[in-house]
Every structure is written in structure tokens, then in C-alpha cells.
Amino acid sequence: MTRPECIALQFDLNGRIHDINPHGTGNINRTFLVTTDTDPPEKIILQQINPQVFRQPGQVMENMIVVTRHMLARSGQQDSIQPPWQVPRIVKTRKGEDYHIDQADTFWRAVTYIDNTLSYETVQDDHQAETAGVALARFHRLTRDLDPKRLHDTLPGFHHTPEYLHHYDQVRHSGSDRSMEYQESARICSDFIADHRSSADVLEAAKKEGLLAIRVIHGDPKISNILFCAETGQPVSLIDLDTVKPGLLHYDIGDFLRSACNPAGEETMDLEAVRFDIHRCRAGLAGYCSEAGSFLTTCDIGYIFDAIRLMTFELGLRFFTDFLAGDRYFKTTCDTHNLQRARVQFQLAESILNQEGRIHAIIEENAP
Ligand code: GN1
Ligand code: MG
């Protein structure tokens, strides 16, 4: 594996490298925080893009450039955004390129670190859920007039639940099935998928019928990707822009709420602690609608519940399929990591379904 210390030298930093440490909890890329010996130190995020997941890393970079430029221009025009919205900027290599390709042909890129901010693995309270909702809405508002056709589809099929089901069926029939080793847990997951698969195409069907429009999406607005001002707690940025691409706002809304409303977090070992917290949901949606409400159509609102239920089901399905396939996609730390992650998401999906009426009522309350 290439040493990040050698790679960091390829980038155009002001001082000498003082420190490099693994950073964050991403499941796909390798991420490091690099600090220089200057006063004040320069801090950058150095990342190796996972080539198994992102087949066209150059296009990932192009998307990132288009979206960050657009957001910077728009946020500069909107004084009402306080504290100022920040976007990570690309740090060029010494050769003036946007990324470095190492000897193994993998892509490395560096972006500025947004300082004086905090991020969290789980939402701390309802107020933070509301603030996080504002952050997602701000991203959608600032990219609203960016034509999604200007972005590459860097991950075809991403958040297309029926395609994940198709892949799951293939893996099950391919014989590489590990479920025999962990029968009970695996049976709970496969039963849940069997019981709920028939309603997996609701968003895709609405997209095909033209009921939901393709927009610019973030693709991964889980709570740990939102940065809050360290002093005031206000939203400052939505980071991790690898998955920005054309898609449905519903993918983002559903993914945000499945992450923000699970107080136990997606890595918990305590399944009994996993639930969809209705108060977090009310706060998160109130925050989101306070900035995005004006551009949501009645039809958009009508599919919010499906988005929450589906994005949760889908992530459980993706983790479980990866477990069955031998952990090829998500990084894992033990044999049962993806299985446990799948159990967490299915438990959360169950809790969402059990509270359907209350969630619909909250969506109605917030509907503009
Ligand atoms: C992955 O790598 P990371 O942590 O940013 C995944 C998301 C999942 C998330 C779950 C490209 O994101 O879709 O929601 O894990 N990213 C990709 O934690 O598949
Ligand atoms: Mg991500």
C-alpha cells in the first residue's frame, strides 16, 4: 500500500509536513489529515480514492470542481447565510494537477481542511438535528440552479434500490454465500428483505413517470459529513463530495434522516438501542423545510416517507449483500461487521415502518 507520507509530498503545501494521521470514519476511501510546520499550520485532507468503487476518479474530481465553484459563487451572493458557508477547496499538486496518480495507478487528491468545526457520528440532540437539516437544505438551495446534466454519473445505479436487489439476488445464487456461518442473523436479514422487496421501486417508478425531478444531489449526507461551527454550533459545510451527482433529492432527504434519527448510530453493537427517533425527525425536517420548503413540490413531499423507509432498507441491503459477497465494497474490521451494520439498518427500517402514521403527520406539519 502506498505510504501517504510520500504522496503528501506531491502536493503544493506551504511548509514542511509536520504530521499525518488517519482521519474520519469513511467506509470507502483512505483519508488522512496532513499538518505542516508553518505558523499557523496548514491543514489538508489527503484522500486515496477507492478504485473499486469509483471507476472514473477523474470524473469524481470534475464533479467536485463544478459543484464547489457553483456553491462558492452562490453563497457569496447570499449574505443571509451566516456563518458563511464553506466548501473544501482542491489543493493542486506541485505539477499543477488536481490529483496525483501513484505507481499503483490509484488517485490521490487533497482538499483544504475546514478548521474550527466539529462533526459527530450521531446527532447529539433535537436542536442539532434541526441545524443538520438546515445544512442539507443549504446544499440543495445553493446547487438548485446548477444543471444536473453538467455532472457525470460517477456511480451508475447509486441509490437505485431495485438494482441493489438484483445484485443481492445474483450474490445469493452465485454460491459465495457466507450466511451458513451466521445462520440466525443472516436469516433475519434475508427475511426482512423478502418481506419488503416488493415496495423497493417506488422512487424509481416516480422518477420514470416524471413525478420526481433529477437534481444535483450530495449522495451521502450522513450526520458525520456535516460540519458545525465549533463556537456556535451553526452549520458550516457539507463535506465528502465524492458522491455529488445527478439524482433525486429524496435520496439525500431519506439518507439524512435515517442517519440523523438513529441515536445509536450505524456502527452500534447494541441492536436494542436502535430506533427511529420521532423527535429528531420532526426537528430535522423542520430545519430542512425552513430553507428548502419553498422549492419542494406537493409531489416531492408526498414521497418523503418512502424516501426515509427506502434509503434505510437500501443501506441494510447493501451491507448485507457485501457481507454475503465477502466484504468487497465497504471497509470492515471483523468478519461480521457488515452483517451487524445490516442488522442495525433493518432494525431502524422496522422502527420507521412501525411509526408510519406519526412520520406522515410530521411531514404534513412541515409541508409548506
Ligand atoms: C459510504 O465512505 P463513506 O463513509 O463516505 C457509502 C454511502 C453509505 C455510507 C454508510 C460511495 O460512505 O453510500 O451511506 O458508507 N458511500 C459509497 O456509512 O458507497
Ligand atoms: Mg461518502
mmCIF file of C-alpha atoms and ligand atoms in Angstrom:
data_model
loop_
_atom_site.group_PDB
_atom_site.id
_atom_site.type_symbol
_atom_site.label_atom_id
_atom_site.label_comp_id
_atom_site.label_asym_id
_atom_site.label_seq_id
_atom_site.Cartn_x
_atom_site.Cartn_y
_atom_site.Cartn_z
ATOM 1 C CA MET A 1 0.000 0.000 0.000
ATOM 2 C CA THR A 2 1.418 3.417 -0.911
ATOM 3 C CA ARG A 3 2.602 5.452 2.040
ATOM 4 C CA PRO A 4 0.585 8.667 2.473
ATOM 5 C CA GLU A 5 3.770 10.413 3.665
ATOM 6 C CA CYS A 6 5.281 10.037 0.185
ATOM 7 C CA ILE A 7 2.085 11.084 -1.531
ATOM 8 C CA ALA A 8 1.622 14.204 0.590
ATOM 9 C CA LEU A 9 4.975 15.489 -0.732
ATOM 10 C CA GLN A 10 3.474 15.610 -4.213
ATOM 11 C CA PHE A 11 1.026 18.347 -3.206
ATOM 12 C CA ASP A 12 1.684 22.054 -3.205
ATOM 13 C CA LEU A 13 1.942 22.817 0.524
ATOM 14 C CA ASN A 14 3.488 25.938 2.006
ATOM 15 C CA GLY A 15 5.591 24.346 4.705
ATOM 16 C CA ARG A 16 7.142 21.025 5.550
ATOM 17 C CA ILE A 17 4.949 18.171 6.652
ATOM 18 C CA HIS A 18 4.702 18.013 10.440
ATOM 19 C CA ASP A 19 2.112 15.290 10.945
ATOM 20 C CA ILE A 20 -0.066 12.818 9.014
ATOM 21 C CA ASN A 21 -2.843 10.914 10.743
ATOM 22 C CA PRO A 22 -5.751 8.737 9.589
ATOM 23 C CA HIS A 23 -8.866 10.871 9.686
ATOM 24 C CA GLY A 24 -12.611 10.267 9.976
ATOM 25 C CA THR A 25 -14.634 7.093 9.712
ATOM 26 C CA GLY A 26 -15.285 6.751 5.962
ATOM 27 C CA ASN A 27 -16.224 3.297 4.714
ATOM 28 C CA ILE A 28 -14.737 3.621 1.229
ATOM 29 C CA ASN A 29 -11.683 5.879 0.755
ATOM 30 C CA ARG A 30 -8.474 6.139 2.819
ATOM 31 C CA THR A 31 -8.381 9.566 4.458
ATOM 32 C CA PHE A 32 -5.590 11.435 6.269
ATOM 33 C CA LEU A 33 -5.216 14.811 7.937
ATOM 34 C CA VAL A 34 -1.897 16.411 6.978
ATOM 35 C CA THR A 35 -0.481 19.279 9.050
ATOM 36 C CA THR A 36 2.501 21.436 8.090
ATOM 37 C CA ASP A 37 5.086 23.081 10.364
ATOM 38 C CA THR A 38 4.084 26.620 9.349
ATOM 39 C CA ASP A 39 2.607 29.119 11.811
ATOM 40 C CA PRO A 40 -0.352 28.768 11.750
ATOM 41 C CA PRO A 41 -0.108 25.202 10.428
ATOM 42 C CA GLU A 42 -1.648 24.474 7.059
ATOM 43 C CA LYS A 43 -4.100 21.574 7.303
ATOM 44 C CA ILE A 44 -5.256 19.491 4.384
ATOM 45 C CA ILE A 45 -7.289 16.343 3.899
ATOM 46 C CA LEU A 46 -5.451 13.811 1.762
ATOM 47 C CA GLN A 47 -7.517 11.002 0.261
ATOM 48 C CA GLN A 48 -6.898 7.917 -1.791
ATOM 49 C CA ILE A 49 -9.976 7.342 -3.911
ATOM 50 C CA ASN A 50 -11.110 3.726 -3.787
ATOM 51 C CA PRO A 51 -10.741 2.487 -7.378
ATOM 52 C CA GLN A 52 -13.070 -0.490 -6.827
ATOM 53 C CA VAL A 53 -15.915 1.894 -6.066
ATOM 54 C CA PHE A 54 -15.110 4.965 -8.153
ATOM 55 C CA ARG A 55 -14.176 3.607 -11.570
ATOM 56 C CA GLN A 56 -13.673 7.091 -13.038
ATOM 57 C CA PRO A 57 -11.878 9.103 -10.344
ATOM 58 C CA GLY A 58 -11.179 11.892 -12.838
ATOM 59 C CA GLN A 59 -14.914 12.399 -13.233
ATOM 60 C CA VAL A 60 -15.354 12.448 -9.452
ATOM 61 C CA MET A 61 -12.893 15.332 -9.363
ATOM 62 C CA GLU A 62 -14.622 17.150 -12.220
ATOM 63 C CA ASN A 63 -17.976 16.909 -10.419
ATOM 64 C CA MET A 64 -16.410 18.201 -7.254
ATOM 65 C CA ILE A 65 -14.901 21.190 -9.051
ATOM 66 C CA VAL A 66 -18.171 22.117 -10.767
ATOM 67 C CA VAL A 67 -20.203 21.855 -7.553
ATOM 68 C CA THR A 68 -17.762 23.670 -5.274
ATOM 69 C CA ARG A 69 -17.345 26.540 -7.763
ATOM 70 C CA HIS A 70 -21.083 26.874 -8.096
ATOM 71 C CA MET A 71 -21.682 26.835 -4.336
ATOM 72 C CA LEU A 72 -18.947 29.390 -3.724
ATOM 73 C CA ALA A 73 -20.420 31.743 -6.308
ATOM 74 C CA ARG A 74 -23.940 31.385 -4.957
ATOM 75 C CA SER A 75 -23.080 31.586 -1.265
ATOM 76 C CA GLY A 76 -21.060 34.742 -1.986
ATOM 77 C CA GLN A 77 -24.237 36.298 -3.384
ATOM 78 C CA GLN A 78 -26.355 35.398 -0.352
ATOM 79 C CA ASP A 79 -25.355 37.485 2.676
ATOM 80 C CA SER A 80 -28.135 35.897 4.680
ATOM 81 C CA ILE A 81 -26.021 32.777 5.083
ATOM 82 C CA GLN A 82 -24.374 33.118 8.488
ATOM 83 C CA PRO A 83 -21.829 31.898 9.401
ATOM 84 C CA PRO A 84 -20.518 31.859 5.823
ATOM 85 C CA TRP A 85 -20.968 28.529 4.053
ATOM 86 C CA GLN A 86 -17.616 26.912 3.401
ATOM 87 C CA VAL A 87 -16.575 24.451 0.753
ATOM 88 C CA PRO A 88 -13.414 22.367 0.692
ATOM 89 C CA ARG A 89 -11.035 23.691 -2.000
ATOM 90 C CA ILE A 90 -8.839 21.488 -4.100
ATOM 91 C CA VAL A 91 -5.122 21.658 -3.293
ATOM 92 C CA LYS A 92 -3.162 21.200 -6.510
ATOM 93 C CA THR A 93 -0.121 19.008 -6.896
ATOM 94 C CA ARG A 94 3.296 20.572 -7.381
ATOM 95 C CA LYS A 95 2.832 19.897 -11.084
ATOM 96 C CA GLY A 96 -0.383 21.939 -11.041
ATOM 97 C CA GLU A 97 -2.743 18.959 -11.391
ATOM 98 C CA ASP A 98 -5.989 18.379 -9.483
ATOM 99 C CA TYR A 99 -4.871 14.921 -8.369
ATOM 100 C CA HIS A 100 -1.841 12.667 -8.181
ATOM 101 C CA ILE A 101 -1.716 9.177 -9.668
ATOM 102 C CA ASP A 102 0.609 6.854 -7.746
ATOM 103 C CA GLN A 103 2.699 3.935 -9.031
ATOM 104 C CA ALA A 104 -0.202 1.548 -8.489
ATOM 105 C CA ASP A 105 -2.371 3.784 -10.694
ATOM 106 C CA THR A 106 -4.641 4.926 -7.879
ATOM 107 C CA PHE A 107 -5.841 8.514 -7.492
ATOM 108 C CA TRP A 108 -4.940 10.750 -4.587
ATOM 109 C CA ARG A 109 -6.374 14.186 -4.038
ATOM 110 C CA ALA A 110 -6.066 16.845 -1.409
ATOM 111 C CA VAL A 111 -8.586 19.404 -0.208
ATOM 112 C CA THR A 112 -8.440 22.138 2.380
ATOM 113 C CA TYR A 113 -9.464 21.210 5.919
ATOM 114 C CA ILE A 114 -12.284 23.350 7.281
ATOM 115 C CA ASP A 115 -10.990 24.389 10.687
ATOM 116 C CA ASN A 116 -12.813 25.391 13.878
ATOM 117 C CA THR A 117 -15.608 22.975 13.161
ATOM 118 C CA LEU A 118 -16.955 19.818 14.767
ATOM 119 C CA SER A 119 -18.530 16.708 13.288
ATOM 120 C CA TYR A 120 -20.423 13.933 15.039
ATOM 121 C CA GLU A 121 -21.083 10.239 14.475
ATOM 122 C CA THR A 122 -24.571 10.582 15.967
ATOM 123 C CA VAL A 123 -26.841 13.578 16.411
ATOM 124 C CA GLN A 124 -26.491 14.920 19.953
ATOM 125 C CA ASP A 125 -29.931 16.495 20.439
ATOM 126 C CA ASP A 126 -33.003 17.754 18.596
ATOM 127 C CA HIS A 127 -31.514 21.192 18.072
ATOM 128 C CA GLN A 128 -28.559 19.651 16.284
ATOM 129 C CA ALA A 129 -30.913 17.584 14.111
ATOM 130 C CA GLU A 130 -32.616 20.820 13.083
ATOM 131 C CA THR A 131 -29.290 22.514 12.332
ATOM 132 C CA ALA A 132 -28.199 19.495 10.293
ATOM 133 C CA GLY A 133 -31.444 19.721 8.316
ATOM 134 C CA VAL A 134 -30.598 23.355 7.536
ATOM 135 C CA ALA A 135 -27.164 22.234 6.285
ATOM 136 C CA LEU A 136 -28.634 19.752 3.813
ATOM 137 C CA ALA A 137 -31.213 22.287 2.649
ATOM 138 C CA ARG A 138 -28.443 24.836 2.142
ATOM 139 C CA PHE A 139 -26.544 22.422 -0.075
ATOM 140 C CA HIS A 140 -29.705 21.817 -2.114
ATOM 141 C CA ARG A 141 -30.523 25.524 -2.267
ATOM 142 C CA LEU A 142 -27.033 26.529 -3.384
ATOM 143 C CA THR A 143 -26.947 23.887 -6.118
ATOM 144 C CA ARG A 144 -30.548 24.333 -7.152
ATOM 145 C CA ASP A 145 -29.803 26.269 -10.326
ATOM 146 C CA LEU A 146 -26.895 24.045 -11.352
ATOM 147 C CA ASP A 147 -27.958 21.891 -14.279
ATOM 148 C CA PRO A 148 -27.516 18.244 -13.157
ATOM 149 C CA LYS A 149 -26.525 17.411 -16.738
ATOM 150 C CA ARG A 150 -23.254 19.206 -16.070
ATOM 151 C CA LEU A 151 -22.311 16.425 -13.649
ATOM 152 C CA HIS A 152 -21.109 12.942 -14.542
ATOM 153 C CA ASP A 153 -22.974 9.939 -13.238
ATOM 154 C CA THR A 154 -19.920 8.622 -11.430
ATOM 155 C CA LEU A 155 -21.771 5.779 -9.716
ATOM 156 C CA PRO A 156 -24.415 4.385 -12.072
ATOM 157 C CA GLY A 157 -27.159 2.719 -10.048
ATOM 158 C CA PHE A 158 -26.233 4.508 -6.815
ATOM 159 C CA HIS A 159 -29.385 4.646 -4.623
ATOM 160 C CA HIS A 160 -31.325 2.706 -7.236
ATOM 161 C CA THR A 161 -32.841 0.217 -4.788
ATOM 162 C CA PRO A 162 -34.119 -2.297 -7.403
ATOM 163 C CA GLU A 163 -30.572 -2.595 -8.796
ATOM 164 C CA TYR A 164 -29.208 -3.379 -5.350
ATOM 165 C CA LEU A 165 -31.882 -6.085 -5.052
ATOM 166 C CA HIS A 166 -30.821 -7.513 -8.375
ATOM 167 C CA HIS A 167 -27.209 -7.614 -7.222
ATOM 168 C CA TYR A 168 -28.290 -9.250 -3.941
ATOM 169 C CA ASP A 169 -30.121 -11.992 -5.864
ATOM 170 C CA GLN A 170 -27.044 -12.582 -8.019
ATOM 171 C CA VAL A 171 -24.761 -12.875 -4.994
ATOM 172 C CA ARG A 172 -27.157 -15.295 -3.299
ATOM 173 C CA HIS A 173 -27.222 -17.505 -6.355
ATOM 174 C CA SER A 174 -23.510 -17.340 -7.011
ATOM 175 C CA GLY A 175 -22.643 -19.799 -4.250
ATOM 176 C CA SER A 176 -20.306 -17.370 -2.466
ATOM 177 C CA ASP A 177 -22.891 -17.169 0.269
ATOM 178 C CA ARG A 178 -21.482 -16.849 3.809
ATOM 179 C CA SER A 179 -24.870 -16.968 5.509
ATOM 180 C CA MET A 180 -24.496 -20.572 6.706
ATOM 181 C CA GLU A 181 -21.827 -19.487 9.173
ATOM 182 C CA TYR A 182 -24.050 -16.939 10.824
ATOM 183 C CA GLN A 183 -27.421 -18.528 10.278
ATOM 184 C CA GLU A 184 -29.645 -16.713 12.729
ATOM 185 C CA SER A 185 -28.552 -13.158 11.938
ATOM 186 C CA ALA A 186 -28.401 -13.833 8.216
ATOM 187 C CA ARG A 187 -31.908 -15.343 8.262
ATOM 188 C CA ILE A 188 -33.285 -12.228 9.999
ATOM 189 C CA CYS A 189 -31.751 -10.075 7.244
ATOM 190 C CA SER A 190 -32.904 -12.242 4.346
ATOM 191 C CA ASP A 191 -36.436 -12.491 5.805
ATOM 192 C CA PHE A 192 -36.597 -8.717 6.149
ATOM 193 C CA ILE A 193 -35.525 -8.259 2.535
ATOM 194 C CA ALA A 194 -38.041 -10.860 1.326
ATOM 195 C CA ASP A 195 -40.857 -9.176 3.250
ATOM 196 C CA HIS A 196 -40.136 -5.691 1.939
ATOM 197 C CA ARG A 197 -38.690 -6.086 -1.519
ATOM 198 C CA SER A 198 -41.959 -5.608 -3.350
ATOM 199 C CA SER A 199 -42.100 -1.908 -2.492
ATOM 200 C CA ALA A 200 -38.468 -1.168 -3.379
ATOM 201 C CA ASP A 201 -39.120 0.560 -6.693
ATOM 202 C CA VAL A 202 -41.406 3.354 -5.510
ATOM 203 C CA LEU A 203 -38.903 6.196 -6.016
ATOM 204 C CA GLU A 204 -37.584 4.809 -9.302
ATOM 205 C CA ALA A 205 -41.136 4.412 -10.619
ATOM 206 C CA ALA A 206 -41.959 8.006 -9.650
ATOM 207 C CA LYS A 207 -38.764 9.152 -11.381
ATOM 208 C CA LYS A 208 -39.692 7.266 -14.551
ATOM 209 C CA GLU A 209 -43.173 8.727 -14.556
ATOM 210 C CA GLY A 210 -41.664 12.200 -14.320
ATOM 211 C CA LEU A 211 -43.211 12.832 -10.898
ATOM 212 C CA LEU A 212 -39.836 13.473 -9.292
ATOM 213 C CA ALA A 213 -37.171 15.562 -10.990
ATOM 214 C CA ILE A 214 -33.468 14.852 -11.331
ATOM 215 C CA ARG A 215 -31.424 17.416 -9.429
ATOM 216 C CA VAL A 216 -27.912 17.841 -8.099
ATOM 217 C CA ILE A 217 -27.535 15.667 -5.014
ATOM 218 C CA HIS A 218 -24.857 15.219 -2.378
ATOM 219 C CA GLY A 219 -25.361 11.457 -2.280
ATOM 220 C CA ASP A 220 -24.073 10.831 1.256
ATOM 221 C CA PRO A 221 -25.432 13.416 3.719
ATOM 222 C CA LYS A 222 -24.993 11.295 6.825
ATOM 223 C CA ILE A 223 -24.504 13.234 10.021
ATOM 224 C CA SER A 224 -20.731 12.758 10.130
ATOM 225 C CA ASN A 225 -20.442 14.632 6.820
ATOM 226 C CA ILE A 226 -21.959 17.819 8.245
ATOM 227 C CA LEU A 227 -19.610 20.341 9.847
ATOM 228 C CA PHE A 228 -20.836 22.582 12.657
ATOM 229 C CA CYS A 229 -19.140 25.778 13.826
ATOM 230 C CA ALA A 230 -17.147 24.861 16.978
ATOM 231 C CA GLU A 231 -18.261 28.049 18.746
ATOM 232 C CA THR A 232 -21.890 28.489 17.749
ATOM 233 C CA GLY A 233 -22.958 25.039 16.532
ATOM 234 C CA GLN A 234 -24.268 26.619 13.309
ATOM 235 C CA PRO A 235 -23.962 24.636 10.042
ATOM 236 C CA VAL A 236 -20.795 25.476 8.134
ATOM 237 C CA SER A 237 -20.353 22.817 5.458
ATOM 238 C CA LEU A 238 -21.410 19.515 3.972
ATOM 239 C CA ILE A 239 -18.214 17.655 3.152
ATOM 240 C CA ASP A 240 -17.317 14.405 1.359
ATOM 241 C CA LEU A 241 -18.251 15.490 -2.138
ATOM 242 C CA ASP A 242 -17.325 12.229 -3.917
ATOM 243 C CA THR A 243 -20.916 11.280 -4.464
ATOM 244 C CA VAL A 244 -22.228 14.592 -5.830
ATOM 245 C CA LYS A 245 -24.060 13.658 -8.986
ATOM 246 C CA PRO A 246 -27.454 13.817 -10.662
ATOM 247 C CA GLY A 247 -30.176 12.090 -8.605
ATOM 248 C CA LEU A 248 -33.332 12.576 -6.568
ATOM 249 C CA LEU A 249 -33.428 14.966 -3.617
ATOM 250 C CA HIS A 250 -35.246 12.108 -1.917
ATOM 251 C CA TYR A 251 -32.087 10.024 -1.809
ATOM 252 C CA ASP A 252 -30.493 12.790 0.246
ATOM 253 C CA ILE A 253 -33.515 13.514 2.432
ATOM 254 C CA GLY A 254 -34.034 9.827 3.226
ATOM 255 C CA ASP A 255 -30.358 9.163 3.825
ATOM 256 C CA PHE A 256 -30.019 12.225 6.040
ATOM 257 C CA LEU A 257 -32.988 11.262 8.216
ATOM 258 C CA ARG A 258 -32.020 7.595 8.552
ATOM 259 C CA SER A 259 -28.669 8.790 9.847
ATOM 260 C CA ALA A 260 -29.813 11.737 11.978
ATOM 261 C CA CYS A 261 -32.719 9.934 13.671
ATOM 262 C CA ASN A 262 -30.855 6.839 14.863
ATOM 263 C CA PRO A 263 -29.397 7.890 18.238
ATOM 264 C CA ALA A 264 -27.426 4.634 18.488
ATOM 265 C CA GLY A 265 -25.531 5.302 15.245
ATOM 266 C CA GLU A 266 -24.917 2.933 12.348
ATOM 267 C CA GLU A 267 -21.921 1.208 13.971
ATOM 268 C CA THR A 268 -23.582 0.213 17.239
ATOM 269 C CA MET A 269 -23.376 -3.333 18.616
ATOM 270 C CA ASP A 270 -26.490 -2.764 20.698
ATOM 271 C CA LEU A 271 -29.402 -3.607 18.416
ATOM 272 C CA GLU A 272 -31.966 -2.885 21.114
ATOM 273 C CA ALA A 273 -30.816 0.719 21.243
ATOM 274 C CA VAL A 274 -31.580 1.200 17.545
ATOM 275 C CA ARG A 275 -34.789 3.107 16.859
ATOM 276 C CA PHE A 276 -36.039 5.874 14.629
ATOM 277 C CA ASP A 277 -36.406 8.843 16.960
ATOM 278 C CA ILE A 278 -39.513 10.744 16.020
ATOM 279 C CA HIS A 279 -38.451 13.963 17.777
ATOM 280 C CA ARG A 280 -35.188 14.048 15.839
ATOM 281 C CA CYS A 281 -37.226 13.511 12.697
ATOM 282 C CA ARG A 282 -39.534 16.440 13.482
ATOM 283 C CA ALA A 283 -36.539 18.690 14.188
ATOM 284 C CA GLY A 284 -34.530 17.506 11.165
ATOM 285 C CA LEU A 285 -37.422 18.020 8.782
ATOM 286 C CA ALA A 286 -38.295 21.395 10.308
ATOM 287 C CA GLY A 287 -34.704 22.525 9.722
ATOM 288 C CA TYR A 288 -34.670 21.147 6.189
ATOM 289 C CA CYS A 289 -38.022 22.663 5.229
ATOM 290 C CA SER A 290 -37.129 26.050 6.728
ATOM 291 C CA GLU A 291 -34.653 26.508 3.844
ATOM 292 C CA ALA A 292 -35.796 24.035 1.200
ATOM 293 C CA GLY A 293 -39.555 24.138 1.713
ATOM 294 C CA SER A 294 -40.063 26.776 -0.931
ATOM 295 C CA PHE A 295 -38.787 24.583 -3.737
ATOM 296 C CA LEU A 296 -40.374 21.276 -2.729
ATOM 297 C CA THR A 297 -43.438 20.403 -4.786
ATOM 298 C CA THR A 298 -46.520 18.685 -3.356
ATOM 299 C CA CYS A 299 -45.354 15.585 -5.149
ATOM 300 C CA ASP A 300 -41.880 15.849 -3.587
ATOM 301 C CA ILE A 301 -43.482 15.980 -0.160
ATOM 302 C CA GLY A 302 -45.689 13.009 -0.954
ATOM 303 C CA TYR A 303 -42.609 10.800 -1.358
ATOM 304 C CA ILE A 304 -40.665 11.810 1.741
ATOM 305 C CA PHE A 305 -41.875 8.909 3.865
ATOM 306 C CA ASP A 306 -40.954 6.448 1.102
ATOM 307 C CA ALA A 307 -37.522 8.064 0.905
ATOM 308 C CA ILE A 308 -36.856 7.547 4.627
ATOM 309 C CA ARG A 309 -38.051 3.952 4.567
ATOM 310 C CA LEU A 310 -36.257 3.081 1.327
ATOM 311 C CA MET A 311 -32.852 4.622 1.985
ATOM 312 C CA THR A 312 -32.712 2.758 5.306
ATOM 313 C CA PHE A 313 -33.784 -0.532 3.732
ATOM 314 C CA GLU A 314 -31.337 0.019 0.871
ATOM 315 C CA LEU A 315 -28.319 0.608 3.111
ATOM 316 C CA GLY A 316 -29.177 -2.553 5.084
ATOM 317 C CA LEU A 317 -29.435 -4.420 1.796
ATOM 318 C CA ARG A 318 -26.081 -3.048 0.601
ATOM 319 C CA PHE A 319 -24.319 -4.032 3.839
ATOM 320 C CA PHE A 320 -25.889 -7.496 3.856
ATOM 321 C CA THR A 321 -25.057 -8.147 0.194
ATOM 322 C CA ASP A 322 -21.466 -7.102 0.829
ATOM 323 C CA PHE A 323 -21.315 -9.448 3.821
ATOM 324 C CA LEU A 324 -22.543 -12.312 1.628
ATOM 325 C CA ALA A 325 -20.108 -11.401 -1.139
ATOM 326 C CA GLY A 326 -17.111 -11.405 1.227
ATOM 327 C CA ASP A 327 -16.731 -7.695 2.149
ATOM 328 C CA ARG A 328 -15.582 -6.336 -1.171
ATOM 329 C CA TYR A 329 -17.072 -2.860 -1.050
ATOM 330 C CA PHE A 330 -17.245 -1.406 2.477
ATOM 331 C CA LYS A 331 -14.165 -1.394 4.703
ATOM 332 C CA THR A 332 -14.596 -3.772 7.636
ATOM 333 C CA THR A 333 -12.767 -4.512 10.850
ATOM 334 C CA CYS A 334 -14.096 -8.050 11.500
ATOM 335 C CA ASP A 335 -15.915 -10.893 9.757
ATOM 336 C CA THR A 336 -19.372 -9.907 10.924
ATOM 337 C CA HIS A 337 -19.009 -6.125 10.569
ATOM 338 C CA ASN A 338 -21.233 -5.782 7.502
ATOM 339 C CA LEU A 339 -23.737 -8.264 8.918
ATOM 340 C CA GLN A 340 -24.064 -6.242 12.108
ATOM 341 C CA ARG A 341 -24.362 -2.995 10.108
ATOM 342 C CA ALA A 342 -27.148 -4.599 8.064
ATOM 343 C CA ARG A 343 -28.974 -5.685 11.233
ATOM 344 C CA VAL A 344 -28.802 -2.095 12.507
ATOM 345 C CA GLN A 345 -30.346 -0.668 9.329
ATOM 346 C CA PHE A 346 -33.090 -3.310 9.181
ATOM 347 C CA GLN A 347 -33.926 -2.694 12.849
ATOM 348 C CA LEU A 348 -34.144 1.020 12.031
ATOM 349 C CA ALA A 349 -36.310 0.305 8.971
ATOM 350 C CA GLU A 350 -38.664 -1.748 11.161
ATOM 351 C CA SER A 351 -38.923 1.152 13.608
ATOM 352 C CA ILE A 352 -39.705 3.522 10.705
ATOM 353 C CA LEU A 353 -42.470 1.240 9.434
ATOM 354 C CA ASN A 354 -43.931 0.899 12.937
ATOM 355 C CA GLN A 355 -44.211 4.688 13.174
ATOM 356 C CA GLU A 356 -45.509 5.339 9.680
ATOM 357 C CA GLY A 357 -48.588 7.291 10.818
ATOM 358 C CA ARG A 358 -46.592 9.587 13.112
ATOM 359 C CA ILE A 359 -43.933 10.225 10.467
ATOM 360 C CA HIS A 360 -46.601 11.115 7.903
ATOM 361 C CA ALA A 361 -48.102 13.560 10.419
ATOM 362 C CA ILE A 362 -44.688 15.219 10.922
ATOM 363 C CA ILE A 363 -44.195 15.525 7.166
ATOM 364 C CA GLU A 364 -47.626 17.184 6.919
ATOM 365 C CA GLU A 365 -46.755 19.601 9.745
ATOM 366 C CA ASN A 366 -43.648 20.743 7.907
ATOM 367 C CA ALA A 367 -45.057 20.736 4.404
ATOM 368 C CA PRO A 368 -45.010 24.263 3.026
HETATM 369 C C1 GN1 B 1 -20.246 5.003 2.425
HETATM 370 O O1 GN1 B 1 -17.378 6.093 2.600
HETATM 371 P P1 GN1 B 1 -18.459 6.843 3.236
HETATM 372 O O2 GN1 B 1 -18.471 6.525 4.689
HETATM 373 O O3 GN1 B 1 -18.409 8.291 2.939
HETATM 374 C C2 GN1 B 1 -21.165 4.912 1.205
HETATM 375 C C3 GN1 B 1 -22.506 5.564 1.493
HETATM 376 C C4 GN1 B 1 -23.137 4.958 2.750
HETATM 377 C C5 GN1 B 1 -22.165 5.114 3.913
HETATM 378 C C6 GN1 B 1 -22.710 4.497 5.176
HETATM 379 C C7 GN1 B 1 -19.769 5.682 -2.231
HETATM 380 O O4 GN1 B 1 -19.901 6.337 2.630
HETATM 381 O O5 GN1 B 1 -23.390 5.358 0.401
HETATM 382 O O6 GN1 B 1 -24.370 5.571 3.066
HETATM 383 O O7 GN1 B 1 -20.900 4.494 3.585
HETATM 384 N N1 GN1 B 1 -20.534 5.557 0.051
HETATM 385 C C8 GN1 B 1 -20.469 4.946 -1.151
HETATM 386 O O8 GN1 B 1 -21.937 4.885 6.250
HETATM 387 O O9 GN1 B 1 -20.951 3.847 -1.360
HETATM 388 MG MG MG B 2 -19.129 9.312 1.259
#
